[in-house]
């Protein structure tokens, strides 16, 4: 895997490098350090990175500008910043975690573990619950419904929570067992229960938690095969 660290304080950058190398060990293929947005953006355009550790105040520039400019790049982001009051904005970019400075070894390790968990299908996802930012396990999600430019997440418990990303971008953060069954719905296939043909040739899906989730005609054959496997 390839990691990019964007941090303008040399001692902190060195500390992050040590932690990343210690955490990923031999899985780490390449690690690059930059201290300004322009250099980091050029690096992201030239190479494929899996994980970005991002400071928000870079010689006066805003680290969020990098995410705005590189929003289609397929990397995960952990923000490491002293500006904890800006954590809600991080949520809008689908950031994996927000680590406040000064950080401990344990706190950074937890953030890196979130990335590791994402690729072992045991990850968590940041959502808005009760006006605060919380993390839920992917396994708790029953399905996701599009809500305009946002997403409504329905948990297996029946509880609902909110994500600022539209369903297309949220889909990119979910493990492979989450399937797009309709333009407005993503479903956790581990909770599939029943696929039904309704009147008029319409298809619906039942999970262990929910019933009547619409299924598009194009998705029906693959879902039928999944339930038969």
PDB file of C-alpha atoms in Angstrom:
ATOM      1  CA  UNK A   1       0.000   0.000   0.000  1.00  0.00           C
ATOM      2  CA  UNK A   2       1.036   3.621  -0.576  1.00  0.00           C
ATOM      3  CA  UNK A   3       0.697   6.389   2.020  1.00  0.00           C
ATOM      4  CA  UNK A   4       0.980  10.168   1.643  1.00  0.00           C
ATOM      5  CA  UNK A   5       1.543  12.447   4.658  1.00  0.00           C
ATOM      6  CA  UNK A   6       0.766  16.148   4.247  1.00  0.00           C
ATOM      7  CA  UNK A   7       2.112  18.002   7.289  1.00  0.00           C
ATOM      8  CA  UNK A   8       4.096  21.254   7.507  1.00  0.00           C
ATOM      9  CA  UNK A   9       5.611  20.718  10.986  1.00  0.00           C
ATOM     10  CA  UNK A  10       8.746  18.547  10.496  1.00  0.00           C
ATOM     11  CA  UNK A  11       8.702  16.931  13.948  1.00  0.00           C
ATOM     12  CA  UNK A  12       5.041  15.960  13.641  1.00  0.00           C
ATOM     13  CA  UNK A  13       5.616  14.690  10.099  1.00  0.00           C
ATOM     14  CA  UNK A  14       8.473  12.509  11.335  1.00  0.00           C
ATOM     15  CA  UNK A  15       6.306  11.207  14.164  1.00  0.00           C
ATOM     16  CA  UNK A  16       3.519  10.331  11.747  1.00  0.00           C
ATOM     17  CA  UNK A  17       5.990   8.559   9.490  1.00  0.00           C
ATOM     18  CA  UNK A  18       7.262   6.434  12.383  1.00  0.00           C
ATOM     19  CA  UNK A  19       3.728   5.492  13.408  1.00  0.00           C
ATOM     20  CA  UNK A  20       2.699   4.609   9.855  1.00  0.00           C
ATOM     21  CA  UNK A  21       5.788   2.448   9.299  1.00  0.00           C
ATOM     22  CA  UNK A  22       5.302   0.699  12.628  1.00  0.00           C
ATOM     23  CA  UNK A  23       1.601   0.063  11.994  1.00  0.00           C
ATOM     24  CA  UNK A  24       1.732  -1.221   8.414  1.00  0.00           C
ATOM     25  CA  UNK A  25       5.190  -2.843   8.457  1.00  0.00           C
ATOM     26  CA  UNK A  26       5.911  -4.891   5.339  1.00  0.00           C
ATOM     27  CA  UNK A  27       2.507  -4.016   3.846  1.00  0.00           C
ATOM     28  CA  UNK A  28       3.827  -0.506   3.193  1.00  0.00           C
ATOM     29  CA  UNK A  29       5.108  -0.165  -0.368  1.00  0.00           C
ATOM     30  CA  UNK A  30       5.754   3.575  -0.486  1.00  0.00           C
ATOM     31  CA  UNK A  31       5.481   6.548   1.869  1.00  0.00           C
ATOM     32  CA  UNK A  32       5.789  10.191   0.769  1.00  0.00           C
ATOM     33  CA  UNK A  33       5.919  13.352   2.889  1.00  0.00           C
ATOM     34  CA  UNK A  34       4.923  16.801   1.634  1.00  0.00           C
ATOM     35  CA  UNK A  35       4.302  20.098   3.402  1.00  0.00           C
ATOM     36  CA  UNK A  36       2.095  22.021   0.971  1.00  0.00           C
ATOM     37  CA  UNK A  37      -1.083  21.464  -1.009  1.00  0.00           C
ATOM     38  CA  UNK A  38       0.467  21.984  -4.451  1.00  0.00           C
ATOM     39  CA  UNK A  39       3.126  19.303  -3.955  1.00  0.00           C
ATOM     40  CA  UNK A  40       0.654  16.844  -2.498  1.00  0.00           C
ATOM     41  CA  UNK A  41      -1.850  17.414  -5.305  1.00  0.00           C
ATOM     42  CA  UNK A  42       0.866  16.801  -7.898  1.00  0.00           C
ATOM     43  CA  UNK A  43       1.860  13.584  -6.097  1.00  0.00           C
ATOM     44  CA  UNK A  44      -1.746  12.367  -6.057  1.00  0.00           C
ATOM     45  CA  UNK A  45      -2.043  12.999  -9.784  1.00  0.00           C
ATOM     46  CA  UNK A  46       1.178  11.160 -10.583  1.00  0.00           C
ATOM     47  CA  UNK A  47       0.807   8.139  -8.305  1.00  0.00           C
ATOM     48  CA  UNK A  48      -1.929   6.018  -6.766  1.00  0.00           C
ATOM     49  CA  UNK A  49      -2.143   6.449  -2.998  1.00  0.00           C
ATOM     50  CA  UNK A  50      -4.276   4.370  -0.671  1.00  0.00           C
ATOM     51  CA  UNK A  51      -4.182   6.572   2.432  1.00  0.00           C
ATOM     52  CA  UNK A  52      -3.659  10.288   3.078  1.00  0.00           C
ATOM     53  CA  UNK A  53      -2.782  11.742   6.493  1.00  0.00           C
ATOM     54  CA  UNK A  54      -3.754  15.384   6.204  1.00  0.00           C
ATOM     55  CA  UNK A  55      -3.076  18.475   8.296  1.00  0.00           C
ATOM     56  CA  UNK A  56      -5.532  21.354   7.823  1.00  0.00           C
ATOM     57  CA  UNK A  57      -3.243  24.371   8.349  1.00  0.00           C
ATOM     58  CA  UNK A  58      -0.404  24.147   5.819  1.00  0.00           C
ATOM     59  CA  UNK A  59       1.672  27.334   5.798  1.00  0.00           C
ATOM     60  CA  UNK A  60      -1.638  29.184   6.015  1.00  0.00           C
ATOM     61  CA  UNK A  61      -3.334  27.129   3.283  1.00  0.00           C
ATOM     62  CA  UNK A  62      -6.406  25.002   3.960  1.00  0.00           C
ATOM     63  CA  UNK A  63      -5.922  21.229   3.804  1.00  0.00           C
ATOM     64  CA  UNK A  64      -9.559  20.828   2.811  1.00  0.00           C
ATOM     65  CA  UNK A  65      -8.662  22.482  -0.504  1.00  0.00           C
ATOM     66  CA  UNK A  66      -6.706  19.361  -1.390  1.00  0.00           C
ATOM     67  CA  UNK A  67      -9.780  17.182  -0.847  1.00  0.00           C
ATOM     68  CA  UNK A  68     -11.903  19.540  -2.934  1.00  0.00           C
ATOM     69  CA  UNK A  69      -9.422  19.410  -5.807  1.00  0.00           C
ATOM     70  CA  UNK A  70      -8.789  15.660  -5.616  1.00  0.00           C
ATOM     71  CA  UNK A  71     -12.269  14.483  -4.683  1.00  0.00           C
ATOM     72  CA  UNK A  72     -12.375  11.751  -7.362  1.00  0.00           C
ATOM     73  CA  UNK A  73      -9.064  10.187  -6.343  1.00  0.00           C
ATOM     74  CA  UNK A  74      -9.606   6.741  -4.737  1.00  0.00           C
ATOM     75  CA  UNK A  75      -7.780   7.233  -1.418  1.00  0.00           C
ATOM     76  CA  UNK A  76      -8.946   7.250   2.190  1.00  0.00           C
ATOM     77  CA  UNK A  77      -8.169  10.249   4.413  1.00  0.00           C
ATOM     78  CA  UNK A  78      -7.299  10.618   8.083  1.00  0.00           C
ATOM     79  CA  UNK A  79      -7.118  14.243   9.211  1.00  0.00           C
ATOM     80  CA  UNK A  80      -4.558  15.090  11.893  1.00  0.00           C
ATOM     81  CA  UNK A  81      -5.181  18.657  13.044  1.00  0.00           C
ATOM     82  CA  UNK A  82      -5.221  20.974  16.039  1.00  0.00           C
ATOM     83  CA  UNK A  83      -8.474  22.465  14.724  1.00  0.00           C
ATOM     84  CA  UNK A  84     -10.902  20.004  16.293  1.00  0.00           C
ATOM     85  CA  UNK A  85     -13.758  22.457  15.735  1.00  0.00           C
ATOM     86  CA  UNK A  86     -13.483  21.656  12.005  1.00  0.00           C
ATOM     87  CA  UNK A  87     -14.209  17.945  12.398  1.00  0.00           C
ATOM     88  CA  UNK A  88     -17.803  18.265  11.164  1.00  0.00           C
ATOM     89  CA  UNK A  89     -16.524  19.630   7.846  1.00  0.00           C
ATOM     90  CA  UNK A  90     -14.339  16.528   7.555  1.00  0.00           C
ATOM     91  CA  UNK A  91     -17.506  14.462   7.689  1.00  0.00           C
ATOM     92  CA  UNK A  92     -18.729  16.135   4.490  1.00  0.00           C
ATOM     93  CA  UNK A  93     -15.725  14.739   2.607  1.00  0.00           C
ATOM     94  CA  UNK A  94     -16.249  11.193   3.843  1.00  0.00           C
ATOM     95  CA  UNK A  95     -13.041  11.335   5.895  1.00  0.00           C
ATOM     96  CA  UNK A  96     -12.208   8.073   7.648  1.00  0.00           C
ATOM     97  CA  UNK A  97     -11.205   9.691  10.963  1.00  0.00           C
ATOM     98  CA  UNK A  98     -10.269  13.008  12.579  1.00  0.00           C
ATOM     99  CA  UNK A  99      -7.347  12.900  15.029  1.00  0.00           C
ATOM    100  CA  UNK A 100      -6.931  16.010  17.142  1.00  0.00           C
ATOM    101  CA  UNK A 101      -3.458  17.361  17.952  1.00  0.00           C
ATOM    102  CA  UNK A 102      -1.674  16.762  20.198  1.00  0.00           C
ATOM    103  CA  UNK A 103      -2.369  13.078  19.625  1.00  0.00           C
ATOM    104  CA  UNK A 104      -1.269   9.993  21.506  1.00  0.00           C
ATOM    105  CA  UNK A 105       0.173   6.820  20.032  1.00  0.00           C
ATOM    106  CA  UNK A 106      -3.028   5.020  21.003  1.00  0.00           C
ATOM    107  CA  UNK A 107      -5.320   7.541  19.288  1.00  0.00           C
ATOM    108  CA  UNK A 108      -3.380   7.515  16.027  1.00  0.00           C
ATOM    109  CA  UNK A 109      -3.151   3.724  16.116  1.00  0.00           C
ATOM    110  CA  UNK A 110      -6.948   3.594  16.442  1.00  0.00           C
ATOM    111  CA  UNK A 111      -7.305   5.795  13.361  1.00  0.00           C
ATOM    112  CA  UNK A 112      -4.899   3.658  11.341  1.00  0.00           C
ATOM    113  CA  UNK A 113      -6.762   0.579  12.508  1.00  0.00           C
ATOM    114  CA  UNK A 114      -9.942   2.027  11.029  1.00  0.00           C
ATOM    115  CA  UNK A 115      -8.204   1.957   7.654  1.00  0.00           C
ATOM    116  CA  UNK A 116      -6.956  -1.576   8.229  1.00  0.00           C
ATOM    117  CA  UNK A 117     -10.453  -2.633   9.255  1.00  0.00           C
ATOM    118  CA  UNK A 118     -11.947  -1.113   6.100  1.00  0.00           C
ATOM    119  CA  UNK A 119      -9.890  -3.522   4.044  1.00  0.00           C
ATOM    120  CA  UNK A 120     -10.694  -6.531   6.204  1.00  0.00           C
ATOM    121  CA  UNK A 121     -14.423  -5.739   6.002  1.00  0.00           C
ATOM    122  CA  UNK A 122     -14.596  -4.810   9.689  1.00  0.00           C
ATOM    123  CA  UNK A 123     -14.550  -1.055   9.320  1.00  0.00           C
ATOM    124  CA  UNK A 124     -16.613   1.667  10.888  1.00  0.00           C
ATOM    125  CA  UNK A 125     -18.272   4.648   9.265  1.00  0.00           C
ATOM    126  CA  UNK A 126     -18.667   8.182  10.565  1.00  0.00           C
ATOM    127  CA  UNK A 127     -22.313   9.290  10.825  1.00  0.00           C
ATOM    128  CA  UNK A 128     -24.354  12.033  12.470  1.00  0.00           C
ATOM    129  CA  UNK A 129     -26.353  10.843  15.470  1.00  0.00           C
ATOM    130  CA  UNK A 130     -28.051  13.089  17.996  1.00  0.00           C
ATOM    131  CA  UNK A 131     -26.242  16.121  16.627  1.00  0.00           C
ATOM    132  CA  UNK A 132     -22.776  14.597  17.107  1.00  0.00           C
ATOM    133  CA  UNK A 133     -20.285  12.717  14.970  1.00  0.00           C
ATOM    134  CA  UNK A 134     -20.163   9.008  15.857  1.00  0.00           C
ATOM    135  CA  UNK A 135     -18.725   5.847  14.329  1.00  0.00           C
ATOM    136  CA  UNK A 136     -20.823   2.785  13.579  1.00  0.00           C
ATOM    137  CA  UNK A 137     -19.614  -0.667  12.525  1.00  0.00           C
ATOM    138  CA  UNK A 138     -20.308  -1.542   8.887  1.00  0.00           C
ATOM    139  CA  UNK A 139     -21.911  -4.752  10.144  1.00  0.00           C
ATOM    140  CA  UNK A 140     -24.623  -2.681  11.868  1.00  0.00           C
ATOM    141  CA  UNK A 141     -25.869  -1.194   8.568  1.00  0.00           C
ATOM    142  CA  UNK A 142     -28.973  -2.748   7.014  1.00  0.00           C
ATOM    143  CA  UNK A 143     -29.358  -0.437   4.032  1.00  0.00           C
ATOM    144  CA  UNK A 144     -28.783   3.106   2.787  1.00  0.00           C
ATOM    145  CA  UNK A 145     -31.384   5.308   1.115  1.00  0.00           C
ATOM    146  CA  UNK A 146     -30.616   8.372  -0.978  1.00  0.00           C
ATOM    147  CA  UNK A 147     -31.959  11.621   0.431  1.00  0.00           C
ATOM    148  CA  UNK A 148     -31.275  14.297  -2.165  1.00  0.00           C
ATOM    149  CA  UNK A 149     -27.602  15.214  -1.924  1.00  0.00           C
ATOM    150  CA  UNK A 150     -27.317  13.246   1.341  1.00  0.00           C
ATOM    151  CA  UNK A 151     -27.858   9.676   2.558  1.00  0.00           C
ATOM    152  CA  UNK A 152     -30.069   8.128   5.213  1.00  0.00           C
ATOM    153  CA  UNK A 153     -28.526   5.058   6.862  1.00  0.00           C
ATOM    154  CA  UNK A 154     -30.852   2.462   8.401  1.00  0.00           C
ATOM    155  CA  UNK A 155     -29.210   0.219  11.000  1.00  0.00           C
ATOM    156  CA  UNK A 156     -30.146  -3.375  11.748  1.00  0.00           C
ATOM    157  CA  UNK A 157     -31.600  -2.145  15.016  1.00  0.00           C
ATOM    158  CA  UNK A 158     -34.033   0.021  13.048  1.00  0.00           C
ATOM    159  CA  UNK A 159     -32.313   3.240  14.143  1.00  0.00           C
ATOM    160  CA  UNK A 160     -31.646   5.796  11.425  1.00  0.00           C
ATOM    161  CA  UNK A 161     -28.707   8.161  11.060  1.00  0.00           C
ATOM    162  CA  UNK A 162     -27.502  10.714   8.561  1.00  0.00           C
ATOM    163  CA  UNK A 163     -24.512  11.031   6.246  1.00  0.00           C
ATOM    164  CA  UNK A 164     -23.572  14.205   4.366  1.00  0.00           C
ATOM    165  CA  UNK A 165     -22.299  12.340   1.289  1.00  0.00           C
ATOM    166  CA  UNK A 166     -24.641  11.493  -1.605  1.00  0.00           C
ATOM    167  CA  UNK A 167     -25.285   7.807  -2.156  1.00  0.00           C
ATOM    168  CA  UNK A 168     -22.838   7.550  -5.099  1.00  0.00           C
ATOM    169  CA  UNK A 169     -19.892   8.750  -3.020  1.00  0.00           C
ATOM    170  CA  UNK A 170     -20.952   6.841   0.071  1.00  0.00           C
ATOM    171  CA  UNK A 171     -20.977   3.631  -1.966  1.00  0.00           C
ATOM    172  CA  UNK A 172     -17.220   4.047  -2.517  1.00  0.00           C
ATOM    173  CA  UNK A 173     -16.625   3.878   1.261  1.00  0.00           C
ATOM    174  CA  UNK A 174     -18.536   0.620   1.779  1.00  0.00           C
ATOM    175  CA  UNK A 175     -17.122  -2.938   1.604  1.00  0.00           C
ATOM    176  CA  UNK A 176     -17.887  -5.168  -1.433  1.00  0.00           C
ATOM    177  CA  UNK A 177     -20.805  -6.958   0.230  1.00  0.00           C
ATOM    178  CA  UNK A 178     -22.845  -3.732   0.024  1.00  0.00           C
ATOM    179  CA  UNK A 179     -24.745  -3.796  -3.267  1.00  0.00           C
ATOM    180  CA  UNK A 180     -26.466  -1.024  -5.213  1.00  0.00           C
ATOM    181  CA  UNK A 181     -29.922  -2.520  -5.830  1.00  0.00           C
ATOM    182  CA  UNK A 182     -31.603   0.673  -7.024  1.00  0.00           C
ATOM    183  CA  UNK A 183     -30.504   4.195  -7.879  1.00  0.00           C
ATOM    184  CA  UNK A 184     -31.723   5.232  -4.416  1.00  0.00           C
ATOM    185  CA  UNK A 185     -30.774   2.162  -2.356  1.00  0.00           C
ATOM    186  CA  UNK A 186     -27.673   0.295  -1.188  1.00  0.00           C
ATOM    187  CA  UNK A 187     -28.223  -2.920   0.786  1.00  0.00           C
ATOM    188  CA  UNK A 188     -25.937  -4.978   3.015  1.00  0.00           C
ATOM    189  CA  UNK A 189     -26.097  -8.347   1.234  1.00  0.00           C
ATOM    190  CA  UNK A 190     -25.220 -10.190   4.457  1.00  0.00           C
ATOM    191  CA  UNK A 191     -28.719  -9.340   5.681  1.00  0.00           C
ATOM    192  CA  UNK A 192     -30.663 -10.490   2.602  1.00  0.00           C
ATOM    193  CA  UNK A 193     -33.793 -12.468   3.420  1.00  0.00           C
ATOM    194  CA  UNK A 194     -36.262 -12.477   0.505  1.00  0.00           C
ATOM    195  CA  UNK A 195     -36.509 -11.172  -3.077  1.00  0.00           C
ATOM    196  CA  UNK A 196     -40.061 -10.730  -4.298  1.00  0.00           C
ATOM    197  CA  UNK A 197     -41.851 -10.045  -7.584  1.00  0.00           C
ATOM    198  CA  UNK A 198     -44.627  -7.559  -6.924  1.00  0.00           C
ATOM    199  CA  UNK A 199     -47.605  -6.641  -9.088  1.00  0.00           C
ATOM    200  CA  UNK A 200     -46.716  -5.134 -12.434  1.00  0.00           C
ATOM    201  CA  UNK A 201     -43.347  -6.871 -12.592  1.00  0.00           C
ATOM    202  CA  UNK A 202     -41.821  -4.729  -9.862  1.00  0.00           C
ATOM    203  CA  UNK A 203     -39.197  -6.221  -7.585  1.00  0.00           C
ATOM    204  CA  UNK A 204     -38.683  -5.677  -3.866  1.00  0.00           C
ATOM    205  CA  UNK A 205     -36.175  -6.951  -1.335  1.00  0.00           C
ATOM    206  CA  UNK A 206     -36.650  -7.900   2.306  1.00  0.00           C
ATOM    207  CA  UNK A 207     -33.781  -7.940   4.792  1.00  0.00           C
ATOM    208  CA  UNK A 208     -33.632  -9.157   8.369  1.00  0.00           C
ATOM    209  CA  UNK A 209     -34.684  -5.624   9.389  1.00  0.00           C
ATOM    210  CA  UNK A 210     -36.616  -4.014   6.530  1.00  0.00           C
ATOM    211  CA  UNK A 211     -39.230  -4.956   3.945  1.00  0.00           C
ATOM    212  CA  UNK A 212     -40.207  -3.660   0.530  1.00  0.00           C
ATOM    213  CA  UNK A 213     -36.857  -2.161  -0.537  1.00  0.00           C
ATOM    214  CA  UNK A 214     -37.238  -1.421  -4.282  1.00  0.00           C
ATOM    215  CA  UNK A 215     -34.995  -3.296  -6.706  1.00  0.00           C
ATOM    216  CA  UNK A 216     -34.319  -2.101 -10.244  1.00  0.00           C
ATOM    217  CA  UNK A 217     -34.910  -4.442 -13.181  1.00  0.00           C
ATOM    218  CA  UNK A 218     -31.206  -4.345 -14.051  1.00  0.00           C
ATOM    219  CA  UNK A 219     -30.235  -5.425 -10.511  1.00  0.00           C
ATOM    220  CA  UNK A 220     -32.764  -8.240 -10.206  1.00  0.00           C
ATOM    221  CA  UNK A 221     -30.825 -11.066 -11.994  1.00  0.00           C
ATOM    222  CA  UNK A 222     -27.659 -10.575  -9.927  1.00  0.00           C
ATOM    223  CA  UNK A 223     -29.620 -10.354  -6.675  1.00  0.00           C
ATOM    224  CA  UNK A 224     -31.584 -13.476  -7.520  1.00  0.00           C
ATOM    225  CA  UNK A 225     -28.343 -15.353  -8.135  1.00  0.00           C
ATOM    226  CA  UNK A 226     -26.863 -14.009  -4.888  1.00  0.00           C
ATOM    227  CA  UNK A 227     -29.799 -15.396  -2.908  1.00  0.00           C
ATOM    228  CA  UNK A 228     -29.485 -18.764  -4.650  1.00  0.00           C
ATOM    229  CA  UNK A 229     -25.743 -19.082  -3.958  1.00  0.00           C
TER     230      UNK A 229
END
